[in-house]
mmCIF file of C-alpha atoms in Angstrom:
data_model
loop_
_atom_site.group_PDB
_atom_site.id
_atom_site.type_symbol
_atom_site.label_atom_id
_atom_site.label_comp_id
_atom_site.label_asym_id
_atom_site.label_seq_id
_atom_site.Cartn_x
_atom_site.Cartn_y
_atom_site.Cartn_z
ATOM 1 C CA LEU A 217 -18.351 7.420 -47.898
ATOM 2 C CA ARG A 218 -21.291 7.174 -45.374
ATOM 3 C CA ARG A 219 -20.247 3.750 -44.692
ATOM 4 C CA GLU A 220 -16.936 4.617 -44.019
ATOM 5 C CA ILE A 221 -17.946 7.566 -41.873
ATOM 6 C CA GLY A 222 -20.226 5.379 -39.781
ATOM 7 C CA GLU A 223 -17.651 2.559 -39.306
ATOM 8 C CA ARG A 224 -15.365 5.526 -38.155
ATOM 9 C CA GLN A 225 -17.500 6.700 -35.607
ATOM 10 C CA ARG A 226 -18.132 3.019 -34.332
ATOM 11 C CA ALA A 227 -14.698 2.809 -34.101
ATOM 12 C CA GLU A 228 -14.143 6.021 -32.142
ATOM 13 C CA THR A 229 -16.993 5.175 -29.825
ATOM 14 C CA LEU A 230 -15.595 1.670 -29.116
ATOM 15 C CA LEU A 231 -11.995 3.511 -28.573
ATOM 16 C CA LEU A 232 -13.709 6.157 -25.915
ATOM 17 C CA GLU A 233 -15.644 3.316 -24.210
ATOM 18 C CA ARG A 234 -12.264 1.193 -23.790
ATOM 19 C CA GLU A 235 -10.423 4.084 -22.439
ATOM 20 C CA HIS A 236 -13.433 4.733 -20.038
ATOM 21 C CA ARG A 237 -13.199 1.108 -19.277
ATOM 22 C CA PHE A 238 -9.729 1.147 -18.667
ATOM 23 C CA ARG A 239 -9.715 4.126 -16.344
ATOM 24 C CA ASP A 240 -12.042 2.899 -14.252
ATOM 25 C CA PHE A 241 -10.269 -0.280 -13.732
ATOM 26 C CA ALA A 242 -7.216 1.736 -13.099
ATOM 27 C CA GLU A 243 -9.078 4.088 -10.525
ATOM 28 C CA VAL A 244 -10.478 0.897 -8.800
ATOM 29 C CA ALA A 245 -7.227 -1.419 -8.681
ATOM 30 C CA SER A 246 -5.196 1.267 -6.802
ATOM 31 C CA ASP A 247 -5.418 4.649 -4.923
ATOM 32 C CA TRP A 248 -3.283 6.271 -7.651
ATOM 33 C CA TYR A 249 -0.977 5.885 -10.736
ATOM 34 C CA TRP A 250 2.459 7.130 -11.974
ATOM 35 C CA GLU A 251 4.575 7.088 -14.754
ATOM 36 C CA THR A 252 8.356 7.960 -14.961
ATOM 37 C CA ASP A 253 10.690 8.777 -17.700
ATOM 38 C CA ARG A 254 14.188 6.483 -18.461
ATOM 39 C CA GLU A 255 15.951 8.774 -15.720
ATOM 40 C CA HIS A 256 13.139 7.464 -12.999
ATOM 41 C CA LYS A 257 11.720 10.783 -12.535
ATOM 42 C CA PHE A 258 8.033 11.320 -12.420
ATOM 43 C CA ILE A 259 6.624 12.770 -15.468
ATOM 44 C CA TYR A 260 2.840 11.815 -14.389
ATOM 45 C CA VAL A 261 1.181 11.298 -11.204
ATOM 46 C CA SER A 262 -2.795 11.234 -10.804
ATOM 47 C CA GLU A 263 -4.435 13.842 -9.144
ATOM 48 C CA ARG A 264 -5.967 10.901 -6.426
ATOM 49 C CA ILE A 265 -2.437 11.298 -4.790
ATOM 50 C CA ARG A 266 -3.147 14.692 -3.339
ATOM 51 C CA ASP A 267 -6.278 13.388 -1.324
ATOM 52 C CA LEU A 268 -3.915 10.660 -0.029
ATOM 53 C CA GLY A 269 -0.447 12.426 0.381
ATOM 54 C CA GLY A 270 -1.702 16.194 0.555
ATOM 55 C CA PHE A 271 0.667 17.213 -2.387
ATOM 56 C CA LEU A 272 -0.313 18.232 -5.720
ATOM 57 C CA PRO A 273 0.958 16.088 -8.510
ATOM 58 C CA ALA A 274 3.368 18.457 -9.763
ATOM 59 C CA HIS A 275 5.177 18.013 -6.408
ATOM 60 C CA TYR A 276 6.312 14.522 -7.924
ATOM 61 C CA ILE A 277 7.165 15.905 -11.122
ATOM 62 C CA GLY A 278 10.837 15.890 -12.176
ATOM 63 C CA ARG A 279 11.896 14.072 -8.875
ATOM 64 C CA THR A 280 12.806 10.363 -8.315
ATOM 65 C CA ARG A 281 11.000 8.398 -6.031
ATOM 66 C CA GLU A 282 14.124 8.470 -3.900
ATOM 67 C CA GLN A 283 13.733 12.333 -3.992
ATOM 68 C CA THR A 284 10.180 11.752 -2.435
ATOM 69 C CA MET A 285 10.795 9.290 0.458
ATOM 70 C CA MET A 286 10.700 10.130 4.183
ATOM 71 C CA ASP A 287 13.722 8.519 5.684
ATOM 72 C CA PRO A 288 17.304 8.677 4.767
ATOM 73 C CA ASP A 289 17.355 4.607 5.667
ATOM 74 C CA ARG A 290 16.110 3.044 3.028
ATOM 75 C CA PRO A 291 13.208 0.419 2.965
ATOM 76 C CA PRO A 292 14.106 -3.377 3.061
ATOM 77 C CA GLY A 293 14.979 -4.636 -0.298
ATOM 78 C CA TRP A 294 16.050 -1.184 -1.414
ATOM 79 C CA PRO A 295 19.054 -2.479 -3.372
ATOM 80 C CA GLU A 296 16.992 -5.023 -4.838
ATOM 81 C CA HIS A 297 14.778 -2.654 -5.982
ATOM 82 C CA LEU A 298 17.293 -0.437 -7.555
ATOM 83 C CA ALA A 299 18.815 -3.806 -9.259
ATOM 84 C CA ASP A 300 15.068 -4.081 -10.836
ATOM 85 C CA LEU A 301 14.907 -0.543 -11.941
ATOM 86 C CA ALA A 302 18.715 -0.720 -13.537
ATOM 87 C CA ALA A 303 17.945 -3.974 -15.145
ATOM 88 C CA HIS A 304 14.278 -2.335 -16.456
ATOM 89 C CA ARG A 305 12.348 -5.508 -14.566
ATOM 90 C CA PRO A 306 8.796 -4.984 -13.419
ATOM 91 C CA PHE A 307 8.405 -4.857 -9.860
ATOM 92 C CA ARG A 308 5.386 -5.321 -7.289
ATOM 93 C CA ASN A 309 4.526 -4.479 -3.823
ATOM 94 C CA PHE A 310 7.471 -2.597 -2.631
ATOM 95 C CA ILE A 311 6.626 -0.891 0.062
ATOM 96 C CA ILE A 312 7.899 2.750 0.955
ATOM 97 C CA THR A 313 7.608 5.417 3.521
ATOM 98 C CA ARG A 314 6.730 9.144 2.507
ATOM 99 C CA ARG A 315 6.073 12.494 4.185
ATOM 100 C CA ARG A 316 2.404 13.819 3.710
ATOM 101 C CA HIS A 317 1.936 17.461 3.404
ATOM 102 C CA ASP A 318 1.079 17.598 7.315
ATOM 103 C CA GLY A 319 4.462 15.903 8.078
ATOM 104 C CA THR A 320 2.932 12.555 9.222
ATOM 105 C CA PRO A 321 4.591 9.168 8.108
ATOM 106 C CA TRP A 322 2.728 7.810 4.815
ATOM 107 C CA PHE A 323 3.111 4.292 4.036
ATOM 108 C CA VAL A 324 2.810 3.194 0.417
ATOM 109 C CA GLN A 325 2.768 0.279 -1.932
ATOM 110 C CA ILE A 326 4.103 0.324 -5.297
ATOM 111 C CA SER A 327 4.145 -1.700 -8.215
ATOM 112 C CA GLY A 328 5.446 -0.897 -11.714
ATOM 113 C CA ARG A 329 6.252 -2.432 -15.147
ATOM 114 C CA PRO A 330 9.128 -0.751 -17.817
ATOM 115 C CA ILE A 331 7.776 0.560 -20.993
ATOM 116 C CA PHE A 332 9.896 0.147 -24.053
ATOM 117 C CA GLY A 333 9.441 2.070 -27.446
ATOM 118 C CA PRO A 334 8.866 0.705 -30.707
ATOM 119 C CA ASP A 335 12.479 0.512 -31.313
ATOM 120 C CA GLY A 336 12.997 -1.450 -27.568
ATOM 121 C CA GLU A 337 14.575 1.616 -25.937
ATOM 122 C CA PHE A 338 13.681 1.776 -22.371
ATOM 123 C CA CYS A 339 11.360 4.843 -22.002
ATOM 124 C CA GLY A 340 10.539 4.672 -18.058
ATOM 125 C CA TYR A 341 8.034 2.956 -15.770
ATOM 126 C CA ARG A 342 4.103 3.007 -15.286
ATOM 127 C CA GLY A 343 2.789 1.686 -11.970
ATOM 128 C CA THR A 344 0.135 2.092 -9.653
ATOM 129 C CA GLY A 345 0.312 3.004 -5.392
ATOM 130 C CA GLN A 346 -1.347 1.958 -2.701
ATOM 131 C CA ASP A 347 -1.952 3.550 0.699
ATOM 132 C CA LEU A 348 -0.941 1.263 3.510
ATOM 133 C CA SER A 349 -1.014 3.878 6.331
ATOM 134 C CA ASP A 350 -4.394 2.350 7.776
ATOM 135 C CA LEU A 351 -2.903 -1.144 7.898
ATOM 136 C CA LYS A 352 0.443 0.005 9.129
ATOM 137 C CA ARG A 353 -1.595 1.610 11.925
ATOM 138 C CA ARG A 354 -3.520 -1.229 12.851
ATOM 139 C CA GLU A 355 -0.257 -3.326 12.629
ATOM 140 C CA ARG A 356 1.001 -1.095 15.097
ATOM 141 C CA GLU A 357 -1.653 -1.138 17.425
ATOM 142 C CA LEU A 358 -2.120 -5.028 17.286
ATOM 143 C CA ALA A 359 1.406 -5.001 18.240
ATOM 144 C CA ALA A 360 1.262 -2.657 21.051
ATOM 145 C CA ALA A 361 -2.060 -4.687 22.691
ATOM 146 C CA VAL A 362 0.107 -8.006 22.043
ATOM 147 C CA LEU A 363 3.021 -6.244 24.079
ATOM 148 C CA ARG A 364 0.469 -5.123 26.747
ATOM 149 C CA ASN A 365 -0.967 -8.638 26.790
ATOM 150 C CA ASP A 366 2.210 -10.252 27.074
ATOM 151 C CA MET A 367 3.004 -7.548 30.347
ATOM 152 C CA LEU A 368 0.154 -8.447 31.955
ATOM 153 C CA SER A 369 0.341 -12.210 31.533
ATOM 154 C CA ALA A 370 3.925 -12.185 32.957
ATOM 155 C CA ALA A 371 2.558 -10.219 35.725
ATOM 156 C CA ALA A 372 -0.243 -12.112 36.580
ATOM 157 C CA ALA A 373 1.864 -15.400 36.376
ATOM 158 C CA ALA A 374 4.624 -13.725 38.900
ATOM 159 C CA THR A 375 2.364 -12.767 41.382
ATOM 160 C CA ALA A 376 1.508 -14.535 44.718
ATOM 161 C CA SER A 377 -2.068 -13.909 44.696
ATOM 162 C CA GLY A 378 -4.894 -16.085 43.069
ATOM 163 C CA ILE A 379 -6.086 -14.477 39.786
ATOM 164 C CA ILE A 380 -8.904 -15.627 38.056
ATOM 165 C CA LEU A 381 -10.408 -13.668 34.805
ATOM 166 C CA THR A 382 -13.888 -14.484 33.329
ATOM 167 C CA ASP A 383 -16.033 -13.930 29.987
ATOM 168 C CA GLU A 384 -19.211 -13.108 30.602
ATOM 169 C CA THR A 385 -20.117 -13.623 27.315
ATOM 170 C CA LYS A 386 -19.548 -17.270 27.779
ATOM 171 C CA ALA A 387 -22.197 -18.646 30.055
ATOM 172 C CA ASP A 388 -21.498 -22.146 30.071
ATOM 173 C CA SER A 389 -17.978 -21.587 30.959
ATOM 174 C CA PRO A 390 -16.978 -17.854 31.930
ATOM 175 C CA VAL A 391 -13.652 -18.605 33.102
ATOM 176 C CA ALA A 392 -10.976 -17.292 30.868
ATOM 177 C CA TYR A 393 -7.834 -17.445 32.863
ATOM 178 C CA VAL A 394 -6.167 -18.799 35.993
ATOM 179 C CA ASN A 395 -2.561 -17.937 37.028
ATOM 180 C CA PRO A 396 -0.189 -20.343 38.625
ATOM 181 C CA ALA A 397 -0.701 -18.683 42.221
ATOM 182 C CA PHE A 398 -4.626 -19.705 41.974
ATOM 183 C CA THR A 399 -3.766 -23.311 40.834
ATOM 184 C CA ALA A 400 -1.422 -23.550 44.155
ATOM 185 C CA ILE A 401 -4.013 -22.089 46.287
ATOM 186 C CA THR A 402 -6.902 -24.031 44.967
ATOM 187 C CA GLY A 403 -5.351 -27.024 44.142
ATOM 188 C CA TYR A 404 -7.153 -27.072 40.909
ATOM 189 C CA THR A 405 -5.242 -27.166 37.670
ATOM 190 C CA ALA A 406 -5.445 -24.644 35.034
ATOM 191 C CA ASP A 407 -7.533 -27.039 32.824
ATOM 192 C CA GLU A 408 -9.810 -28.135 35.390
ATOM 193 C CA ALA A 409 -10.479 -24.211 36.029
ATOM 194 C CA LEU A 410 -11.138 -23.791 32.790
#
C-alpha cells in the first residue's frame, strides 16, 4: 500500500511539473492563448490579454473572432481563414486588427489548431495570439521615412543648384550624395565625387 501511495505521489508530482512546464512554454511562446467552442465563440482567453488590449478576458467570452475585430472590412485572407475554420484545419500567423480598450488599433497575429473529442467530433479551436502593434508601427515609420527620402531625392535631383551631402562618420570618403546639377557644374561624375 505504501508503495502504491509513493508511486501515486510521484505520478502526481510529475504531472504537476509537466503542467508547469507547459504553462511556461505557452507564456513564452506567445502573448496570450485562447480557446473557442464548436461555434467559434471564445470560451477561454488568458489573462495576459488585459495587459495588451485593455479588456478583461470576459470581454471576449461568448463572442466570435469576427465580433471582436475593428474594421467592417475583413483582412486579406479572410475568406480563406473562414474556409479553414469551416473545414476544421489548423491555421498559422493570421493577422487581424482589433481595437484596444482606449480605441487605438491593435494588430494581432493568431494561430490555432482544431480540437476533436474522443469520438472525432469537432469541439473548437485552441490557439495563441501575438501583439504585432509595435512591428506595424515600425513598418509605418519606415514607409514614411522612405517616402520622405524619395521626395527629398526627387527635389534634390530636380533643382538647378549643385548639392553635395557629406557623412561625417566616414572620414576616408565623406561625400554621400551629389545631385545631377553638381555633376553638370563641376564636371565630376557622381562616382568620381563619391
